[in-house]
Tab-separated table of C-alpha atoms and ligand atoms in Angstrom:
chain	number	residue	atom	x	y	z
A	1	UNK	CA	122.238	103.003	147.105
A	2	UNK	CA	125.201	101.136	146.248
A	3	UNK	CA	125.883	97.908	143.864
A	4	UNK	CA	122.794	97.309	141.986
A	5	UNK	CA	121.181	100.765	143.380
A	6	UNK	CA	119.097	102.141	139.986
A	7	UNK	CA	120.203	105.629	140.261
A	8	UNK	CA	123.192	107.556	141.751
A	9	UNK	CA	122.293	109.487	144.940
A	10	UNK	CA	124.140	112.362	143.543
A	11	UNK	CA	122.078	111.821	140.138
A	12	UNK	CA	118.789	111.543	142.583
A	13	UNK	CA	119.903	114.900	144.237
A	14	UNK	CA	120.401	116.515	141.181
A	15	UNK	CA	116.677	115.673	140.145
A	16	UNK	CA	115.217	117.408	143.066
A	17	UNK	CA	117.274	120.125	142.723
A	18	UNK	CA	116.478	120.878	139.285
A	19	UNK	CA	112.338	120.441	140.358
A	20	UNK	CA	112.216	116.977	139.051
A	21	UNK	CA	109.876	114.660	140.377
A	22	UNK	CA	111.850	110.972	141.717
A	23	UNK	CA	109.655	107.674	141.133
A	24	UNK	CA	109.027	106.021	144.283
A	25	UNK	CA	111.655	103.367	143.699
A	26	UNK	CA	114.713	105.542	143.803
A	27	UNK	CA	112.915	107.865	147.130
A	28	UNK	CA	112.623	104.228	148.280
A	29	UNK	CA	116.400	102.692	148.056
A	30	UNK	CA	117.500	106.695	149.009
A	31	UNK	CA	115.872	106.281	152.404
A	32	UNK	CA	116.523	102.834	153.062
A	33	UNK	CA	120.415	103.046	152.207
A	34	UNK	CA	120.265	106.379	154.459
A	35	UNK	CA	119.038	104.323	157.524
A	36	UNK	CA	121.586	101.847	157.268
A	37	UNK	CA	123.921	104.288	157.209
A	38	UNK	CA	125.305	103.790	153.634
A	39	UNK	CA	124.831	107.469	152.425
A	40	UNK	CA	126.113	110.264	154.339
A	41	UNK	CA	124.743	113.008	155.899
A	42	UNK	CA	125.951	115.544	153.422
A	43	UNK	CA	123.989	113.666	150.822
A	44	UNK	CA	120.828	113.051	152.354
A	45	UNK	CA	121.397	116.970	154.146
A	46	UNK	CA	121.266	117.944	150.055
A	47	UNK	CA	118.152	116.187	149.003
A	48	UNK	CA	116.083	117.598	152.319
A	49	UNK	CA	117.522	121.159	151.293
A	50	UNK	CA	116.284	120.280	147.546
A	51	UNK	CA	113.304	119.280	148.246
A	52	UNK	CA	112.493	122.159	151.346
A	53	UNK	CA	113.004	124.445	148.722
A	54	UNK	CA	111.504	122.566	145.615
A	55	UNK	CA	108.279	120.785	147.377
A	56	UNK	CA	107.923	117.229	146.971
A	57	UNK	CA	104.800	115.689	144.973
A	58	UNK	CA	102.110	113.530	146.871
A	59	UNK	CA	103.815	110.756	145.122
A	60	UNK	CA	106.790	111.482	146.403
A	61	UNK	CA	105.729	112.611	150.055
A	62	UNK	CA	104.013	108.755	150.008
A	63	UNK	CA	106.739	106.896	148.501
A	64	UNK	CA	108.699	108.967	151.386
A	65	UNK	CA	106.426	107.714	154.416
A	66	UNK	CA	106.006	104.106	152.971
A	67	UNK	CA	110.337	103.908	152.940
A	68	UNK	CA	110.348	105.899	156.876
A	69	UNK	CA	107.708	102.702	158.221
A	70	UNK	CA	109.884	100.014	155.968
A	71	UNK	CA	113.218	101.549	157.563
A	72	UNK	CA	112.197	99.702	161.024
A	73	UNK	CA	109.652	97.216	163.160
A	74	UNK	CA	105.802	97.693	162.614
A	75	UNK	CA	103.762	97.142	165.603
A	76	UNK	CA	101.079	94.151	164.872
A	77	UNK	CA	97.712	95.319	166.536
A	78	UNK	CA	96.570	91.969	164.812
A	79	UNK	CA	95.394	89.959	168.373
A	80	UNK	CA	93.182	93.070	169.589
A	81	UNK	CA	89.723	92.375	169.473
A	82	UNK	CA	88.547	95.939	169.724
A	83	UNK	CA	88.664	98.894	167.154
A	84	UNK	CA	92.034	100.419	167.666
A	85	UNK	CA	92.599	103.904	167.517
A	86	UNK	CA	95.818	106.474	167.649
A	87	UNK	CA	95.550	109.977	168.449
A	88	UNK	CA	98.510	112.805	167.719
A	89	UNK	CA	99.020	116.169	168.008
A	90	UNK	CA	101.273	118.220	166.070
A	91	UNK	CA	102.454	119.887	169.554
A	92	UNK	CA	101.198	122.727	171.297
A	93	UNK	CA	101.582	124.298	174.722
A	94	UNK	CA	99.350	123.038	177.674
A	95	UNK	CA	97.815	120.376	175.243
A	96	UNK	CA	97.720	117.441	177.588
A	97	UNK	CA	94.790	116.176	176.118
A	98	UNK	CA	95.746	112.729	175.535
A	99	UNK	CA	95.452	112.383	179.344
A	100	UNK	CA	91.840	112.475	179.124
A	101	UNK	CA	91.184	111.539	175.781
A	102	UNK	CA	92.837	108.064	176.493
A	103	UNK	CA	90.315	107.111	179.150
A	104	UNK	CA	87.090	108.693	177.612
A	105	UNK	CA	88.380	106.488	173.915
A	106	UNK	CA	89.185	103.253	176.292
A	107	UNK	CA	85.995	103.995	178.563
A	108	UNK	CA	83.963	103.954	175.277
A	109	UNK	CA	85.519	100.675	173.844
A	110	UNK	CA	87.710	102.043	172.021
A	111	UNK	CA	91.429	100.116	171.831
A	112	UNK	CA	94.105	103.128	171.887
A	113	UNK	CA	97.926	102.801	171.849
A	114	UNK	CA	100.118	105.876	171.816
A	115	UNK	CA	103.651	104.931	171.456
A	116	UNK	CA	104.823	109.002	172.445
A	117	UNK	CA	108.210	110.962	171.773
A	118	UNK	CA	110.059	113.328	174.983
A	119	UNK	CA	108.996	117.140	174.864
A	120	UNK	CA	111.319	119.267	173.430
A	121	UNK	CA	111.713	123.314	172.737
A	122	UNK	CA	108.088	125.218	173.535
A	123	UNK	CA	105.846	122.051	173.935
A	124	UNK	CA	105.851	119.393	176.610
A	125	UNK	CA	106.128	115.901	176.158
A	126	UNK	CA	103.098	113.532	177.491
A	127	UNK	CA	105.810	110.775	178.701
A	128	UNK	CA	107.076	113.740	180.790
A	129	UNK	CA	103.733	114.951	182.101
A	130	UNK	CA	103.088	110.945	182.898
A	131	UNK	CA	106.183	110.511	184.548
A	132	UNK	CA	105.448	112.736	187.214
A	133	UNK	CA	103.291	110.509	188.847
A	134	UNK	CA	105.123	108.705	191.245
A	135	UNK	CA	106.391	105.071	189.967
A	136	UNK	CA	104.538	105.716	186.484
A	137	UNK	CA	106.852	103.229	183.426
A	138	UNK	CA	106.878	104.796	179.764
A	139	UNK	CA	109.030	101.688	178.975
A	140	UNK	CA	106.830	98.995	178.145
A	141	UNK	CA	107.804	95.770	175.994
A	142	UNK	CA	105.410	95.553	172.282
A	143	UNK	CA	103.822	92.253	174.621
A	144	UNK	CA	102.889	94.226	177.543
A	145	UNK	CA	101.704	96.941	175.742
A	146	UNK	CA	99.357	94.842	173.759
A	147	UNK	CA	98.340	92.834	177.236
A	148	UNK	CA	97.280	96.243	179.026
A	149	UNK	CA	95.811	96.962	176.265
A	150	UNK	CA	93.166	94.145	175.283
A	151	UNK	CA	92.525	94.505	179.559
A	152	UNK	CA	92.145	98.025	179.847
A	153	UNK	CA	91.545	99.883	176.510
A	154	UNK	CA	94.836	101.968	176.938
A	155	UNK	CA	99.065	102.357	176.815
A	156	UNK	CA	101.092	105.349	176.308
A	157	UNK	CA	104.579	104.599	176.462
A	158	UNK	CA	107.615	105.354	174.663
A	159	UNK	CA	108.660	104.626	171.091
A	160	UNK	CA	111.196	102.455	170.686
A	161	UNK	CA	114.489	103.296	168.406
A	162	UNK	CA	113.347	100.361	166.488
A	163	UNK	CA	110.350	102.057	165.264
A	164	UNK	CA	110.912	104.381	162.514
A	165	UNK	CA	114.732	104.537	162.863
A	166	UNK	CA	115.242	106.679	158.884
A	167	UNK	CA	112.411	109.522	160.543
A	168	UNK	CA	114.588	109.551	164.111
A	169	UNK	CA	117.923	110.131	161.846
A	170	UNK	CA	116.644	112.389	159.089
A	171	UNK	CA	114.202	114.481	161.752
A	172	UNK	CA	117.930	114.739	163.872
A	173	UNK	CA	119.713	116.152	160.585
A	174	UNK	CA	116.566	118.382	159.266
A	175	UNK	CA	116.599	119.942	162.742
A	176	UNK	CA	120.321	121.421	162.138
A	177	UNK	CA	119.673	122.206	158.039
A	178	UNK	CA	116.898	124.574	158.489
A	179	UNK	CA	114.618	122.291	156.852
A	180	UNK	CA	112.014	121.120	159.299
A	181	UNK	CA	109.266	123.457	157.748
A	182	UNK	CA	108.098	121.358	155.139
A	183	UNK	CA	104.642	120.330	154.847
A	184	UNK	CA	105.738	117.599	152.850
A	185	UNK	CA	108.801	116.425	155.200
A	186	UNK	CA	106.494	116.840	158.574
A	187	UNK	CA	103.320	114.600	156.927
A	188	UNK	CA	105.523	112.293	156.500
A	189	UNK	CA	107.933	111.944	159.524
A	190	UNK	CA	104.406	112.163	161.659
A	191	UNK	CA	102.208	109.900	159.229
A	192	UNK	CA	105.581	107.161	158.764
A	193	UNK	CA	105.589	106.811	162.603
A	194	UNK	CA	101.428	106.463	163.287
A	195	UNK	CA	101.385	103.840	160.639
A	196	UNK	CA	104.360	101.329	161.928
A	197	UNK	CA	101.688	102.086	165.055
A	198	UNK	CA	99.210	100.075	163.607
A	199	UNK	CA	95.974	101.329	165.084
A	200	UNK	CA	93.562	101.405	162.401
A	201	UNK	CA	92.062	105.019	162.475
A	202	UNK	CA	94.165	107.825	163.223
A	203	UNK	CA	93.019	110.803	164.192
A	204	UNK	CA	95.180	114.018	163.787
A	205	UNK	CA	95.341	117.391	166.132
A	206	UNK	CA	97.322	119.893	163.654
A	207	UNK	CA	97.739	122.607	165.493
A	208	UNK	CA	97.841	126.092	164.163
A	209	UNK	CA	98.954	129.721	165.546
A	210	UNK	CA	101.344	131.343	167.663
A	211	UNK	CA	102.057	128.439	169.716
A	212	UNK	CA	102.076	125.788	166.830
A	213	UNK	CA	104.658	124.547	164.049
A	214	UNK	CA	102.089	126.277	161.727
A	215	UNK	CA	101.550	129.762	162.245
A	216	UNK	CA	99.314	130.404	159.449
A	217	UNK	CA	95.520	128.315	159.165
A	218	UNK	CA	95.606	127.239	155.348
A	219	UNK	CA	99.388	125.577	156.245
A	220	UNK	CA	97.907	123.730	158.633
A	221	UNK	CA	95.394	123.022	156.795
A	222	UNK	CA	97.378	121.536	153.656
A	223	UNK	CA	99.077	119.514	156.570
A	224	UNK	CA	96.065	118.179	157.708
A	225	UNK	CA	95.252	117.554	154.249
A	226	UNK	CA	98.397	115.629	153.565
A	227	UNK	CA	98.576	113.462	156.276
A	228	UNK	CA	94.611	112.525	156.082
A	229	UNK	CA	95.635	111.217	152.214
A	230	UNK	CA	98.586	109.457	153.853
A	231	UNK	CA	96.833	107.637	156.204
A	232	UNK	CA	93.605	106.820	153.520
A	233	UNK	CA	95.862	105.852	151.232
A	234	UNK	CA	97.975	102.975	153.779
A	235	UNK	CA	94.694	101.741	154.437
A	236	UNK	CA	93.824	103.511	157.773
A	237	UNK	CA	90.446	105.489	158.706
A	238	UNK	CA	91.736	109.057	158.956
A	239	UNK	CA	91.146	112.189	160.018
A	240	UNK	CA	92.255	115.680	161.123
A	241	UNK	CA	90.761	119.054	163.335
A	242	UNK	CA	93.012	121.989	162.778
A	243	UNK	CA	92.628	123.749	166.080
A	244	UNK	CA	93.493	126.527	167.576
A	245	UNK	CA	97.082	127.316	169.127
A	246	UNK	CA	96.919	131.263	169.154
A	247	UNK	CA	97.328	130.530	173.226
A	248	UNK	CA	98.053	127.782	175.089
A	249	UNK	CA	95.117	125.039	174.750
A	250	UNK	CA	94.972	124.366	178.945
A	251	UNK	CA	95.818	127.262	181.902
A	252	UNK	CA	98.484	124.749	183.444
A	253	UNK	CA	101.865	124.420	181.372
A	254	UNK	CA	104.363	121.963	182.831
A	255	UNK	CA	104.333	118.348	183.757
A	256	UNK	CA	102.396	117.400	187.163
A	257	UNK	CA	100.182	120.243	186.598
A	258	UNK	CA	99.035	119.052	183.288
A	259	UNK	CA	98.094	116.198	185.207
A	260	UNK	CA	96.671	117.779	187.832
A	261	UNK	CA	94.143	119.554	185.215
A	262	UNK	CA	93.324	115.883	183.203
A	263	UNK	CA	92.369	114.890	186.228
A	264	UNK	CA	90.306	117.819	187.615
A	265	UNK	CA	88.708	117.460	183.775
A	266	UNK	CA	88.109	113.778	184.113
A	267	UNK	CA	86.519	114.529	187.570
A	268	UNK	CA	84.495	117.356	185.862
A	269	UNK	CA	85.588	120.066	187.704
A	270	UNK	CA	87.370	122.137	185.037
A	271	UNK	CA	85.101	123.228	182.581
A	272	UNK	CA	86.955	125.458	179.934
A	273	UNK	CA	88.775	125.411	176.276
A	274	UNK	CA	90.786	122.222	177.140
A	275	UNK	CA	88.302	119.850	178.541
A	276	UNK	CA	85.643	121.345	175.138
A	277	UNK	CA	88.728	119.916	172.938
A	278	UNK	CA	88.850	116.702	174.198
A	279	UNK	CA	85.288	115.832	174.098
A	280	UNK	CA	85.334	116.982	170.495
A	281	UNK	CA	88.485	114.450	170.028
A	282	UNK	CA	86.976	111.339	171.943
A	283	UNK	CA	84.179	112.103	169.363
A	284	UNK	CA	85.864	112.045	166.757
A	285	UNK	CA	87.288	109.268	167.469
A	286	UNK	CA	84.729	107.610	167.798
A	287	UNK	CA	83.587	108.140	164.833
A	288	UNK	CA	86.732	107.172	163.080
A	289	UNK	CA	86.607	103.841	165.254
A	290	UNK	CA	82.669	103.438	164.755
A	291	UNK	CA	81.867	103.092	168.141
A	292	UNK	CA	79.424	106.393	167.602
A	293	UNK	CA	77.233	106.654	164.581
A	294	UNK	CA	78.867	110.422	164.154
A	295	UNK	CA	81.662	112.953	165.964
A	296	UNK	CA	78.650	114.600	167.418
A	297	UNK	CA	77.020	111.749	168.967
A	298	UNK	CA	80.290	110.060	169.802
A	299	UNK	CA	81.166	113.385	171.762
A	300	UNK	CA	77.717	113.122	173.078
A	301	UNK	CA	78.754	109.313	174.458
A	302	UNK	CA	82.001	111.171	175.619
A	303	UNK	CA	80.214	113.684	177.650
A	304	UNK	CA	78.186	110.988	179.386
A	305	UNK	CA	81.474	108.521	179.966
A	306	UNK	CA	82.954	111.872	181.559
A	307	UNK	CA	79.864	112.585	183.938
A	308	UNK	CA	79.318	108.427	185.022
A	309	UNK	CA	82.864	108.669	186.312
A	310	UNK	CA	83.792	106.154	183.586
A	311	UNK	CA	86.875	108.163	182.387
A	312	UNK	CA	88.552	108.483	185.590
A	313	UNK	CA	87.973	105.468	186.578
A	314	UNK	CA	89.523	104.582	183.151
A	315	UNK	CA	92.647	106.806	184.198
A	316	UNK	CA	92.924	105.095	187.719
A	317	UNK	CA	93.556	102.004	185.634
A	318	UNK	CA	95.731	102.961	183.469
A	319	UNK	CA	97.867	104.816	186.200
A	320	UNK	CA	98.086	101.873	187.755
A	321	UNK	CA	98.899	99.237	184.958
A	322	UNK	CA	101.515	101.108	184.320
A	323	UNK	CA	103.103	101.322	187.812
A	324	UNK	CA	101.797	104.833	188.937
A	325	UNK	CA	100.441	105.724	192.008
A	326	UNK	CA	96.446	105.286	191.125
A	327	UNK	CA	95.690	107.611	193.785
A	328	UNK	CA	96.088	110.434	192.500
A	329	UNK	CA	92.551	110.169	191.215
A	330	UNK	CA	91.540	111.094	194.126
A	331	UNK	CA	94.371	112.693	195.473
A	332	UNK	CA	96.351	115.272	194.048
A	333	UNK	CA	98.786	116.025	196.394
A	334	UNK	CA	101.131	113.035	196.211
A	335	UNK	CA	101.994	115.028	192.771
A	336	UNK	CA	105.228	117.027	192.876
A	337	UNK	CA	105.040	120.497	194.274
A	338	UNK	CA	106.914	123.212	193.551
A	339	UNK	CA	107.927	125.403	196.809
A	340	UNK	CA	107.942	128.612	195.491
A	341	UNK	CA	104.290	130.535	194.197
A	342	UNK	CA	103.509	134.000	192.732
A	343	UNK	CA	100.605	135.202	192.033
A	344	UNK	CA	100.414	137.035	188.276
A	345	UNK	CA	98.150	140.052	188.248
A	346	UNK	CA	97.076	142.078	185.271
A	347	UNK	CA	99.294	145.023	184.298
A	348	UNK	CA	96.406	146.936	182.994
A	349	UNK	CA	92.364	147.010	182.317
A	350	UNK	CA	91.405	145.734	179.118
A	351	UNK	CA	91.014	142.552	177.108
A	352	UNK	CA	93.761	139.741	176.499
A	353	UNK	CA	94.374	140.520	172.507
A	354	UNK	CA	97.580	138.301	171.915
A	355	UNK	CA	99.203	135.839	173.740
A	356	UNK	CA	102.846	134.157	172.179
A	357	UNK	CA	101.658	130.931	173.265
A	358	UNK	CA	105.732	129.915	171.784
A	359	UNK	CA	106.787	132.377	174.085
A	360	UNK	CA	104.751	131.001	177.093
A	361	UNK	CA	105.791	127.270	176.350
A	362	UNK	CA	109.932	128.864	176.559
A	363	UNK	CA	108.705	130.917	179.952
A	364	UNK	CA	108.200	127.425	181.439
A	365	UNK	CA	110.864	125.487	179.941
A	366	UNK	CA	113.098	127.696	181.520
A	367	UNK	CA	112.071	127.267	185.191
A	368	UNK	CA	112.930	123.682	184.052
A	369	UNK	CA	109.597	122.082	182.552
A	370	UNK	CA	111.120	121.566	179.275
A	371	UNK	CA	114.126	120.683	177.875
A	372	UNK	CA	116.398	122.531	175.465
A	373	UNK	CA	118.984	119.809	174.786
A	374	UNK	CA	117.084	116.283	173.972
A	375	UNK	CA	119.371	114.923	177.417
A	376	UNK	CA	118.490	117.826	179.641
A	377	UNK	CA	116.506	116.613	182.933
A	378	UNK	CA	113.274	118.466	183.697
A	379	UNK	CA	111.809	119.482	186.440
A	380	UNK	CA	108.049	117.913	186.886
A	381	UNK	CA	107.202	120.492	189.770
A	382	UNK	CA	107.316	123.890	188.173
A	383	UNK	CA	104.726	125.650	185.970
A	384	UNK	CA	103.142	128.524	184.693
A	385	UNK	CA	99.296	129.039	184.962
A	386	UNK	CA	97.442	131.450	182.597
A	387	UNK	CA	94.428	131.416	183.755
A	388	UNK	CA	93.142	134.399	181.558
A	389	UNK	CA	92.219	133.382	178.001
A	390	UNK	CA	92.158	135.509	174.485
A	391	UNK	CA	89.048	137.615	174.703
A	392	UNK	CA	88.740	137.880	178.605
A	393	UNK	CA	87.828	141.614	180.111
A	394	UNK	CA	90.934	142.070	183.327
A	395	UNK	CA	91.171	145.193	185.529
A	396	UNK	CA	94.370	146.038	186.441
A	397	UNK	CA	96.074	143.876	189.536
A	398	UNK	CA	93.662	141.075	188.587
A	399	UNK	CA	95.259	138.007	188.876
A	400	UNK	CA	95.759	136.136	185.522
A	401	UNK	CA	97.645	133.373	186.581
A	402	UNK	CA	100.788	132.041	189.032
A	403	UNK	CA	104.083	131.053	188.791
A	404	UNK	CA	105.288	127.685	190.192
A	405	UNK	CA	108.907	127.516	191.147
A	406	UNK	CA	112.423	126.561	192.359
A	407	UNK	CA	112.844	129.984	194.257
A	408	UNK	CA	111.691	133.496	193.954
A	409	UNK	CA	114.391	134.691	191.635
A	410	UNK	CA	113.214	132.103	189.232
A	411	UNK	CA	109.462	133.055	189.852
A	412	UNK	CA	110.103	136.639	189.104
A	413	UNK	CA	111.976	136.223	186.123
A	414	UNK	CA	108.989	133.953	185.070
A	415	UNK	CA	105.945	136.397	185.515
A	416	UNK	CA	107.914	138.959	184.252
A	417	UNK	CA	108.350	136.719	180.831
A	418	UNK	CA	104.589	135.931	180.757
A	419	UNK	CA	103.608	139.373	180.787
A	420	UNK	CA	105.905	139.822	177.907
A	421	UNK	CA	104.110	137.370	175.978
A	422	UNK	CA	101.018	139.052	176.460
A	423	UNK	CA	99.008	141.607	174.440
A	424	UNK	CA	96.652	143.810	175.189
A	425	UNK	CA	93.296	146.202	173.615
A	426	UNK	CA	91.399	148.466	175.380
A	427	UNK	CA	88.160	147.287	172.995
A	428	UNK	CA	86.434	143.526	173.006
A	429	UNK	CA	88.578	141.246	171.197
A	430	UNK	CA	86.544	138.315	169.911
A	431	UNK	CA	88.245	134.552	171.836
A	432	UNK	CA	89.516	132.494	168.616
A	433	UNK	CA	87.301	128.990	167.661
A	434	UNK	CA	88.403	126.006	168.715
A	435	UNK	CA	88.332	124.390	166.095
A	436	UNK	CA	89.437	126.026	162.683
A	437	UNK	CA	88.102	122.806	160.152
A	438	UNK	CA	87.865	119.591	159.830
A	439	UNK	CA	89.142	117.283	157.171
A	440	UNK	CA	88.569	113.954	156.027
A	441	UNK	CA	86.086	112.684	158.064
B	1	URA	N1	106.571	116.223	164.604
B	1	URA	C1	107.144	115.172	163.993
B	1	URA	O1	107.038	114.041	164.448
B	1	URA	N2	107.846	115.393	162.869
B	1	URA	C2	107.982	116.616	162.311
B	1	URA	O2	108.604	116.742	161.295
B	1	URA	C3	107.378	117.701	162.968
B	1	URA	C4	106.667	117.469	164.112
């Protein structure tokens, strides 16, 4: 926004703070300037405050997410010969599912890149969960990415700084301005980074309840709703579940465990909320990718990929293209352990009413599986397991679950702080659904 710039930034400011709508131009050159560091953060720290409190305009949250993917490098999926496909989630707690919806999306011929972020706060990152098998790269050049790709059907690896830069800065300054809550401001950081992806469907987890940036159902539904037109609208098959995050999606929350229960999933030994998800995903995708006719016969495809073996073998693959140990297919134990376990037993007979899946995700960051500063190392070794889920009948000194840790100081303090996130009723409480809606597919 300087020498020919159309509009002052403190004139563009002064729009959004008086409920104006900006034309696309001026949200345009106000981005753009703002990732090459011409404006200041006080200025652009004013316009996300504006808008947080005045909403943006689907004109505006587009012209928004079309300046965030023109701020930085696209990647060109153009020399893939298969139908690629991106999956996100919104970030929940024990919601490892790209570990197995990979595979089951490559196994079915689907092409998938996921170029991931680090975990951070409540939820876990999948580059962290990855990197806990031994040797496993998240650094992989846009070439070999593409390479294992077209071989194998799958990459995960980490997003460069080069992709997206404007979303990395303005995400950094919404984070300490209280305005990260915006419908608007999250479609767009989420929707400007799958699109410089290039896969041509997307398909969108937004996740919604305790556990979830969206607390409340219709919020994450105008989320999903959002993005979906975001992704239409560059050009890209898209769609969205909103599912549920009242407690944490998997019973494992760390990093090696969430592997450890992908591949117990893949292997079809772990029947339960997490492995019903990603079936419903792969389908989904499918769909998007048109692979399957529909989400219910692509889940139906899914289902059989899973029982042939097809998916693990998938995983083996991928471990191993990407410098892991492929053995832990088979093998579980050349994971990380943690030295320290204690059993978690029910305080009380009833039924599990309430579980702060937030509060869960913070019980294991602080035995070290998450990070609260974006530098912090983490510990892939130590976890919580909640094995009970929302609507379960527990006797008293059941066990509900186990604490993985460092020591026993750190294991007490643990299962003490996952009781405390738990709630519960001496009459049947009804589990949640899965799956809240679907949109735009
Ligand atoms: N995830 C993102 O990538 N951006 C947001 O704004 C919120 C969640």
């Amino acid at each position: 926004m300087t020498g020919e710039a159309r509009v002052r930034a403190v004139d563009l400011i002064a729009g959004k703070r008086d409920g104006g709508e900006i034309p696309g131009d001026q949200l345009r050159d106000f981005v753009l300037a703002y990732a090459r560091e011409e404006l200041p953060d006080y200025q652009m720290a004013a316009f996300l405050m504006a808008g947080y409190l005045r909403g943006f305009t689907r004109s505006e949250t587009e012209a928004l997410t079309e300046a965030m993917v023109a701020s930085g490098d696209q990647l060109d999926l153009g020399r893939l010969s298969g139908p690629t496909v991106d999956k996100h989630s919104t970030g929940g707690v024990a919601d490892g599912t790209t570990l197995v919806v990979g595979p089951l999306a490559a196994a079915l011929g689907m092409q998938v890149i996921k170029l991931s972020g680090r975990g951070l706060g409540h939820t876990g990152g999948t580059l962290d969960k990855l990197e806990s098998i031994p040797g496993f790269r998240v650094g992989l050049g846009a070439d070999e990415l593409l390479d294992q790709v077209e071989r194998i059907g799958l990459a995960v690896a980490a997003q460069t700084a080069d992709l997206v830069p404007a979303d990395k800065s303005i995400y950094a300054l919404r984070d300490v301005t209280a305005t990260v809550g915006n419908v608007s401001l999250i479609a767009s950081s989420v929707m400007s980074k799958k699109l410089a992806g290039g896969a041509a469907s997307i398909l969108l987890d937004v996740k919604t309840g305790s556990g979830a940036f969206m607390h409340e159902t219709a919020e994450a539904v105008e989320l999903a709703r959002i993005c979906v037109d975001l992704g239409q609208a560059a050009g890209r098959g898209t769609a969205a579940l909103v599912t549920d995050m009242d407690q944490p999606l998997g019973e494992l929350i760390g990093n090696a465990v969430e592997v450890r229960e992908a591949v117990e999933a893949l292997r079809g030994d772990r029947p339960g909320r997490f492995l019903d998800l990603c079936l419903t995903l792969t389908g989904h995708m499918a769909a998007l990718a048109g692979t399957a006719a529909d989400p219910e016969s692509g889940r139906r495809d899914a289902q059989r990929a899973l029982e042939a073996g097809d998916g693990l073998e998938r995983f083996r693959e991928f471990v191993a293209a990407q410098g892991g140990d492929p053995r832990v297919a088979d093998d579980l134990s050349i994971l990380p352990q943690a030295p320290h376990t204690l059993e978690v037993e029910a305080p009380q007979d009833g039924w599990l009413a309430a579980v702060d899946a937030e509060a869960v995700g913070r019980v294991a960051a602080a035995l070290g599986a998450g990070r609260q500063r974006k530098d912090d190392d983490i510990d892939p070794a130590v976890a919580v397991e909640l094995s009970a889920k929302l609507g379960d009948q527990v006797g008293a000194g059941q066990p509900i679950g186990r604490i993985l840790a460092r020591d026993e100081d750190a294991a007490r303090a643990a299962a003490d702080g996952l009781l405390a996130t738990l709630g519960w009723s001496d009459q049947p409480v009804e589990a949640p659904p899965l799956v809240h809606q679907v949109v735009g597919a």
